C-alpha cells in the first residue's frame, strides 16, 4: 500500500516521520502531540518580569537621586560683564556728585524744605490733581461723543481733539491769561437776546486760568486714551451686555469701562506724569508753582542757581515716583478680572526672598528654590511600589 499524499509506502512514511518528527511534506507531527513539552515559555515570562522590576527599581533610585541633586542655574557671562560696565559708569557718576563742589549740596539741604519751595510745591500738586481729574472726566465724555453714532456729537468731538492737539499748551495758557482783553464779560443766555453777564476778571483767577488751560489741553489726549481702551474691549462683551438687556449707560459703566481700564490706566498715568511736568509752564501766566519759585529764587540768589535746580529736580523725582507707585497698585486692582493669580508686590517678593534665605541653612535637601510640597509629592511618586515608567510619565 502506498500513501496517496507522498506516493511512498506507508511504512516508509512512518519511518521517515519517526526519525525526526517531520514527514516528507515538512509537517511537524510532534508539535501537534498533546504531551509536547513547553518548558521554555514560563521561563521567558519570569525573566521579563524580573527585568521590569529591576528597571523600575533602578529608575526609582535614579529619581530619588535626581530629586536630591541641587539645580544649577544657566550661566550668563555676558550679562554679568554688561552689568559690571554699567555699574562702573554709575559709580563714577555718583562720585562726581559728591566730589564736585559746584553742586552745592549744603545749599540744597538749606532750600529743600524752605517755606517758599513748599508753597510752590503745594500749588503744583493742587493744579496737577485738579487738572488730572477734570481731564479724565472730560476725556470720557469726549470719547463717548467721538464713538457716538450722532454725526453732530462725533464731529464736534473730533474737532475738539484736532484743535487742542494742534495748539501748544503755552499758547492756550497765554490766550486764557489775556481772555479779559478779548472778552471783558462772559454772558450766558439766549443767543442775540438777553444774557446774564459777569466780569471775566472776577470769574477767572490765576489758578483757575492755569487749571482750565491744562485741562483743555489734556482732555484732548485723555479722550483718545479712553477711546483706545474702549475699542480694545472684545466685541463679544458688548454683545453679551446687550443680550442681558442692560441699558446703554449701565453697559458702559458696569461692563465696558471696567475692562477698558486695564488699557487706559498705564497710558493715562503716563499722561499724568507729563501733566505734572507741564505744570511748570504756569510760571509764564504769573503762577508761582515749584518751578516758578525756583526761578524767582535764582534771580534773587544767583550763587545758588545750581542748588535750586537740584532742589526742583529732587521734588519732581519724588512726585513722579509717588505717581508710579499709585499706578502699580491701580493696575493690580484693574487686573483682578483678567488673571487667575495676581503677581506678588515688591514687598511680598522681598519677604519671600528673606524666607528663602533663612531656609537655605535649614539643611533641607534640594535647596530653598524647590517647594516642599512638590518635593514630597515627587518622592511619593518615585517610591510608590509597583509603579512603572509609564505611570510616572503620565
Coordinates of C-alpha atoms in Angstrom, one line a residue:
X1 CA 0.0 0.0 0.0
X2 CA 1.2 3.4 -0.8
X3 CA 0.5 6.8 0.7
X4 CA -1.7 8.9 -1.5
X5 CA -0.1 12.2 -0.4
X6 CA 3.6 11.2 -0.8
X7 CA 3.5 8.3 -3.1
X8 CA 5.6 6.2 -0.7
X9 CA 4.8 3.0 1.1
X10 CA 3.1 3.7 4.4
X11 CA 5.9 2.1 6.4
X12 CA 8.4 4.2 4.7
X13 CA 6.4 7.3 5.6
X14 CA 6.2 6.2 9.3
X15 CA 9.9 5.5 9.3
X16 CA 10.7 8.9 7.9
X17 CA 8.3 10.6 10.3
X18 CA 9.8 8.7 13.2
X19 CA 13.3 9.8 12.6
X20 CA 13.0 13.5 13.4
X21 CA 9.2 14.2 13.9
X22 CA 8.9 15.8 10.5
X23 CA 7.4 14.0 7.5
X24 CA 8.4 14.4 3.9
X25 CA 5.8 17.3 3.5
X26 CA 7.6 19.3 6.2
X27 CA 4.7 18.9 8.7
X28 CA 5.8 18.7 12.4
X29 CA 3.8 15.9 13.9
X30 CA 5.5 16.2 17.2
X31 CA 4.3 19.8 17.6
X32 CA 0.7 18.6 17.4
X33 CA 1.1 16.0 20.1
X34 CA -0.8 16.7 23.3
X35 CA 2.1 15.8 25.5
X36 CA 4.6 18.1 23.8
X37 CA 6.9 19.9 26.3
X38 CA 6.5 23.7 26.8
X39 CA 9.1 24.4 29.5
X40 CA 10.7 27.4 27.8
X41 CA 7.8 29.9 27.8
X42 CA 7.3 30.3 31.6
X43 CA 11.0 30.8 32.0
X44 CA 10.9 33.7 29.5
X45 CA 7.9 35.4 31.2
X46 CA 9.6 35.2 34.6
X47 CA 12.8 36.7 33.2
X48 CA 10.9 39.6 31.6
X49 CA 9.1 40.3 35.0
X50 CA 12.4 40.3 36.8
X51 CA 13.9 42.6 34.2
X52 CA 10.9 45.0 34.5
X53 CA 11.2 45.1 38.3
X54 CA 14.9 45.7 38.1
X55 CA 14.3 48.6 35.7
X56 CA 11.7 50.1 37.9
X57 CA 13.9 49.8 40.9
X58 CA 16.8 51.5 39.1
X59 CA 14.5 54.3 37.8
X60 CA 13.2 54.8 41.4
X61 CA 16.8 55.1 42.6
X62 CA 17.7 57.5 39.8
X63 CA 14.6 59.6 40.5
X64 CA 15.4 59.9 44.2
X65 CA 19.0 60.8 43.3
X66 CA 17.7 63.5 40.9
X67 CA 15.4 65.0 43.5
X68 CA 18.2 65.3 46.0
X69 CA 20.6 66.8 43.4
X70 CA 20.6 70.7 43.5
X71 CA 19.5 72.5 40.4
X72 CA 22.2 74.8 39.0
X73 CA 21.1 77.9 37.0
X74 CA 22.3 78.6 33.5
X75 CA 25.3 80.7 33.3
X76 CA 25.1 84.1 31.5
X77 CA 28.7 85.7 31.5
X78 CA 27.8 88.5 29.0
X79 CA 25.0 89.7 31.3
X80 CA 27.5 90.0 34.2
X81 CA 30.0 91.8 32.0
X82 CA 27.4 94.3 30.9
X83 CA 26.2 94.8 34.4
X84 CA 29.7 95.4 35.6
X85 CA 30.3 98.0 32.9
X86 CA 27.1 99.8 33.8
X87 CA 27.9 99.7 37.5
X88 CA 31.3 101.2 37.0
X89 CA 29.9 104.0 34.9
X90 CA 27.2 104.6 37.5
X91 CA 29.7 104.7 40.4
X92 CA 31.8 107.2 38.5
X93 CA 28.8 109.5 38.1
X94 CA 27.9 109.2 41.7
X95 CA 31.5 110.0 42.6
X96 CA 31.3 113.2 40.7
X97 CA 28.1 114.2 42.5
X98 CA 29.9 114.1 45.9
X99 CA 33.3 115.3 44.8
X100 CA 32.2 118.2 42.6
X101 CA 31.6 121.2 44.9
X102 CA 29.7 123.1 42.2
X103 CA 26.6 121.0 43.0
X104 CA 26.4 122.9 46.4
X105 CA 24.8 120.1 48.5
X106 CA 24.8 122.2 51.7
X107 CA 22.7 124.8 49.9
X108 CA 20.5 122.0 48.5
X109 CA 19.8 120.9 52.1
X110 CA 19.0 124.6 53.0
X111 CA 16.5 125.1 50.2
X112 CA 14.9 121.6 50.1
X113 CA 12.3 122.3 52.8
X114 CA 12.2 126.0 52.7
X115 CA 8.7 127.6 53.1
X116 CA 8.9 129.2 49.6
X117 CA 9.7 125.9 48.0
X118 CA 6.9 124.1 49.9
X119 CA 4.4 126.8 48.9
X120 CA 5.3 126.3 45.2
X121 CA 5.1 122.5 45.6
X122 CA 1.6 122.8 47.1
X123 CA 0.4 124.9 44.1
X124 CA 1.9 122.3 41.7
X125 CA 0.1 119.5 43.5
X126 CA -3.2 121.3 43.5
X127 CA -3.0 122.3 39.8
X128 CA -1.9 118.8 38.7
X129 CA -4.6 117.0 40.8
X130 CA -7.4 119.2 39.6
X131 CA -6.3 119.1 36.0
X132 CA -5.9 115.2 36.1
X133 CA -9.5 114.7 37.5
X134 CA -11.0 117.2 35.1
X135 CA -9.1 115.9 32.1
X136 CA -10.0 112.2 32.8
X137 CA -13.7 113.0 33.3
X138 CA -13.8 115.3 30.2
X139 CA -11.8 112.7 28.3
X140 CA -14.5 110.1 29.0
X141 CA -17.2 112.5 27.8
X142 CA -15.4 113.4 24.6
X143 CA -14.6 109.8 23.9
X144 CA -18.2 108.8 24.2
X145 CA -19.2 111.6 21.9
X146 CA -16.5 110.5 19.4
X147 CA -17.8 107.0 19.5
X148 CA -21.4 108.2 19.2
X149 CA -23.5 107.5 16.0
X150 CA -24.7 111.1 16.2
X151 CA -22.8 112.9 13.4
X152 CA -23.0 116.2 15.3
X153 CA -21.5 114.9 18.5
X154 CA -18.9 112.9 16.7
X155 CA -17.9 115.8 14.5
X156 CA -17.7 118.2 17.4
X157 CA -15.6 115.8 19.4
X158 CA -13.2 115.2 16.5
X159 CA -12.9 118.9 16.0
X160 CA -12.1 119.5 19.7
X161 CA -9.4 116.8 19.7
X162 CA -7.9 118.2 16.5
X163 CA -7.8 121.7 17.8
X164 CA -6.2 121.2 21.2
X165 CA -3.7 118.6 20.0
X166 CA -2.5 121.1 17.4
X167 CA -2.1 124.1 19.6
X168 CA 0.8 124.1 22.1
X169 CA 0.0 124.3 25.7
X170 CA 1.8 127.6 26.3
X171 CA -0.4 129.3 23.6
X172 CA -3.5 128.0 25.3
X173 CA -2.3 129.4 28.7
X174 CA -1.4 132.8 27.1
X175 CA -4.8 133.1 25.4
X176 CA -6.6 132.3 28.6
X177 CA -4.5 134.7 30.6
X178 CA -5.4 137.5 28.1
X179 CA -9.0 136.4 27.9
X180 CA -10.1 139.6 29.6
X181 CA -8.8 141.7 26.7
X182 CA -10.8 139.6 24.2
X183 CA -14.0 139.2 26.3
X184 CA -14.3 141.7 29.2
X185 CA -17.5 140.0 30.2
X186 CA -18.9 136.4 29.9
X187 CA -22.6 136.0 29.3
X188 CA -24.9 133.1 29.3
X189 CA -28.4 133.3 27.9
X190 CA -30.4 133.4 24.6
X191 CA -28.2 134.0 21.6
X192 CA -28.6 137.5 20.3
X193 CA -31.0 138.1 23.2
X194 CA -31.0 138.8 26.9
X195 CA -28.0 137.3 28.8
X196 CA -26.6 137.2 32.3
X197 CA -23.1 138.7 32.1
X198 CA -20.3 138.7 34.6
X199 CA -16.9 140.3 34.5
X200 CA -14.2 137.9 33.3
X201 CA -11.6 139.1 35.8
X202 CA -13.9 138.3 38.7
X203 CA -14.6 134.7 37.5
X204 CA -11.2 133.5 36.4
X205 CA -8.4 133.9 38.8
X206 CA -4.8 132.9 38.1
X207 CA -5.2 129.3 39.5
X208 CA -8.5 128.9 37.5
X209 CA -6.8 130.0 34.3
X210 CA -4.0 127.6 34.9
X211 CA -6.2 124.6 35.7
X212 CA -8.6 125.3 32.8
X213 CA -5.6 125.7 30.4
X214 CA -4.0 122.4 31.5
X215 CA -7.4 120.6 31.5
X216 CA -8.5 121.8 28.0
X217 CA -5.2 120.5 26.5
X218 CA -5.1 117.2 28.4
X219 CA -8.8 116.4 27.7
X220 CA -7.9 116.0 24.0
X221 CA -5.2 113.4 24.8
X222 CA -7.2 111.7 27.5
X223 CA -10.2 111.2 25.2
X224 CA -8.0 109.4 22.7
X225 CA -6.7 107.2 25.5
X226 CA -10.2 106.3 26.7
X227 CA -11.4 105.7 23.1
X228 CA -8.5 103.3 22.5
X229 CA -9.3 101.4 25.7
X230 CA -13.0 101.1 24.8
X231 CA -12.1 99.8 21.3
X232 CA -9.7 97.3 22.9
X233 CA -12.6 95.5 24.7
X234 CA -13.7 92.4 22.9
X235 CA -16.8 92.9 20.8
X236 CA -18.4 89.8 22.4
X237 CA -18.6 91.7 25.7
X238 CA -20.7 94.4 24.0
X239 CA -23.0 91.6 22.6
X240 CA -23.2 89.9 26.0
X241 CA -24.2 93.1 27.7
X242 CA -26.9 93.8 25.1
X243 CA -28.2 90.2 25.4
X244 CA -28.7 90.7 29.1
X245 CA -31.0 93.7 28.3
X246 CA -28.8 96.2 30.2
X247 CA -29.4 99.9 29.4
X248 CA -26.6 101.6 27.3
X249 CA -25.4 103.6 30.3
X250 CA -25.2 100.6 32.5
X251 CA -23.4 98.6 29.8
X252 CA -20.7 101.2 29.6
X253 CA -20.3 101.8 33.3
X254 CA -20.6 98.2 34.6
X255 CA -19.2 96.1 31.7
X256 CA -17.2 98.1 29.1
X257 CA -15.3 100.7 31.2
X258 CA -14.0 98.3 33.9
X259 CA -12.5 96.1 31.2
X260 CA -11.2 99.1 29.3
X261 CA -9.4 100.4 32.4
X262 CA -6.7 97.7 32.0
X263 CA -5.6 99.5 28.8
X264 CA -6.5 103.1 30.0
X265 CA -4.6 103.2 33.3
X266 CA -1.0 102.8 32.1
X267 CA -1.4 105.3 29.3
X268 CA -3.3 107.8 31.3
X269 CA -0.9 107.7 34.3
X270 CA 1.9 108.4 31.8
X271 CA -0.1 111.4 30.7
X272 CA -0.4 112.5 34.3
X273 CA 3.3 112.4 34.7
X274 CA 3.6 114.6 31.6
X275 CA 0.9 116.9 33.1
X276 CA 3.0 117.2 36.3
X277 CA 6.0 118.4 34.3
X278 CA 3.8 120.6 32.1
X279 CA 2.6 122.4 35.2
X280 CA 5.9 124.2 35.2
X281 CA 4.5 126.4 32.3
X282 CA 2.2 128.0 34.8
X283 CA 5.1 130.3 35.7
X284 CA 4.5 132.1 32.4
X285 CA 1.0 133.1 33.5
X286 CA 2.1 134.5 36.8
X287 CA 1.6 131.4 38.9
X288 CA 4.4 130.6 41.2
X289 CA 4.4 126.9 41.2
X290 CA 7.5 124.9 42.1
X291 CA 9.4 125.9 39.0
X292 CA 8.3 129.5 39.3
X293 CA 9.5 129.7 42.9
X294 CA 12.9 128.3 41.8
X295 CA 13.1 130.8 39.0
X296 CA 12.4 133.7 41.4
X297 CA 14.8 132.5 44.0
X298 CA 17.5 132.0 41.3
X299 CA 17.2 135.7 40.3
X300 CA 17.4 136.7 44.0
X301 CA 20.3 134.4 44.9
X302 CA 22.4 134.0 41.7
X303 CA 25.1 132.0 43.6
X304 CA 22.5 129.2 44.3
X305 CA 21.2 128.6 40.8
X306 CA 22.5 125.1 40.6
X307 CA 21.4 124.0 44.1
X308 CA 17.9 125.4 43.4
X309 CA 17.7 123.5 40.2
X310 CA 18.8 120.4 42.0
X311 CA 16.0 121.0 44.6
X312 CA 13.4 121.2 41.8
X313 CA 14.7 118.1 40.3
X314 CA 14.6 116.1 43.5
X315 CA 11.0 117.2 44.2
X316 CA 9.9 116.3 40.6
X317 CA 11.6 112.9 41.0
X318 CA 9.8 112.3 44.3
X319 CA 6.4 113.3 42.8
X320 CA 6.9 111.1 39.8
X321 CA 7.9 108.1 42.0
X322 CA 4.7 108.6 44.1
X323 CA 2.6 108.6 40.9
X324 CA 4.3 105.4 39.7
X325 CA 3.6 103.6 43.0
X326 CA -0.1 104.6 42.8
X327 CA -0.1 103.4 39.1
X328 CA 1.3 100.0 40.2
X329 CA -1.4 99.3 42.7
X330 CA -4.2 100.7 40.4
X331 CA -3.0 98.3 37.7
X332 CA -3.2 95.4 40.1
X333 CA -6.7 96.4 41.1
X334 CA -7.9 96.6 37.5
X335 CA -6.2 93.3 36.6
X336 CA -8.3 91.2 39.0
X337 CA -10.7 90.0 36.4
X338 CA -8.0 89.1 33.7
X339 CA -5.5 86.9 35.7
X340 CA -6.0 83.9 37.9
X341 CA -3.4 85.0 40.4
X342 CA -2.1 88.5 40.9
X343 CA 1.7 88.8 40.8
X344 CA 3.4 89.5 44.1
X345 CA 4.1 93.0 45.1
X346 CA 7.7 94.2 45.7
X347 CA 7.2 93.9 49.5
X348 CA 6.0 90.3 49.1
X349 CA 9.0 89.5 46.9
X350 CA 11.4 90.8 49.5
X351 CA 9.6 88.9 52.2
X352 CA 9.8 85.7 50.1
X353 CA 13.5 86.3 49.4
X354 CA 14.1 86.7 53.1
X355 CA 12.3 83.4 53.9
X356 CA 14.2 81.6 51.2
X357 CA 17.4 83.0 52.6
X358 CA 16.5 81.8 56.1
X359 CA 15.6 78.3 54.8
X360 CA 18.9 78.0 53.0
X361 CA 20.7 77.0 56.2
X362 CA 18.0 74.6 57.5
X363 CA 19.7 71.6 55.9
X364 CA 16.7 70.7 53.8
X365 CA 17.9 68.7 50.7
X366 CA 17.4 70.3 47.3
X367 CA 17.9 73.9 48.4
X368 CA 15.4 76.7 49.0
X369 CA 14.2 77.1 45.4
X370 CA 12.2 73.9 45.4
X371 CA 8.8 73.9 47.2
X372 CA 8.5 71.4 50.0
X373 CA 5.2 70.0 48.8
X374 CA 6.4 69.4 45.3
X375 CA 9.4 67.6 46.6
X376 CA 7.4 65.3 48.8
X377 CA 4.9 64.6 46.1
X378 CA 7.7 63.7 43.7
X379 CA 9.3 61.4 46.2
X380 CA 6.0 59.7 46.8
X381 CA 5.5 59.0 43.1
X382 CA 9.1 57.8 42.7
X383 CA 9.0 55.5 45.7
X384 CA 5.5 54.0 45.2
X385 CA 5.7 50.2 44.9
X386 CA 4.5 48.7 41.6
X387 CA 4.7 51.9 39.6
X388 CA 6.1 51.7 36.2
X389 CA 7.8 54.2 33.9
X390 CA 4.6 54.9 32.0
X391 CA 2.7 55.7 35.3
X392 CA 5.3 58.2 36.4
X393 CA 5.4 59.8 33.0
X394 CA 1.7 60.2 32.9

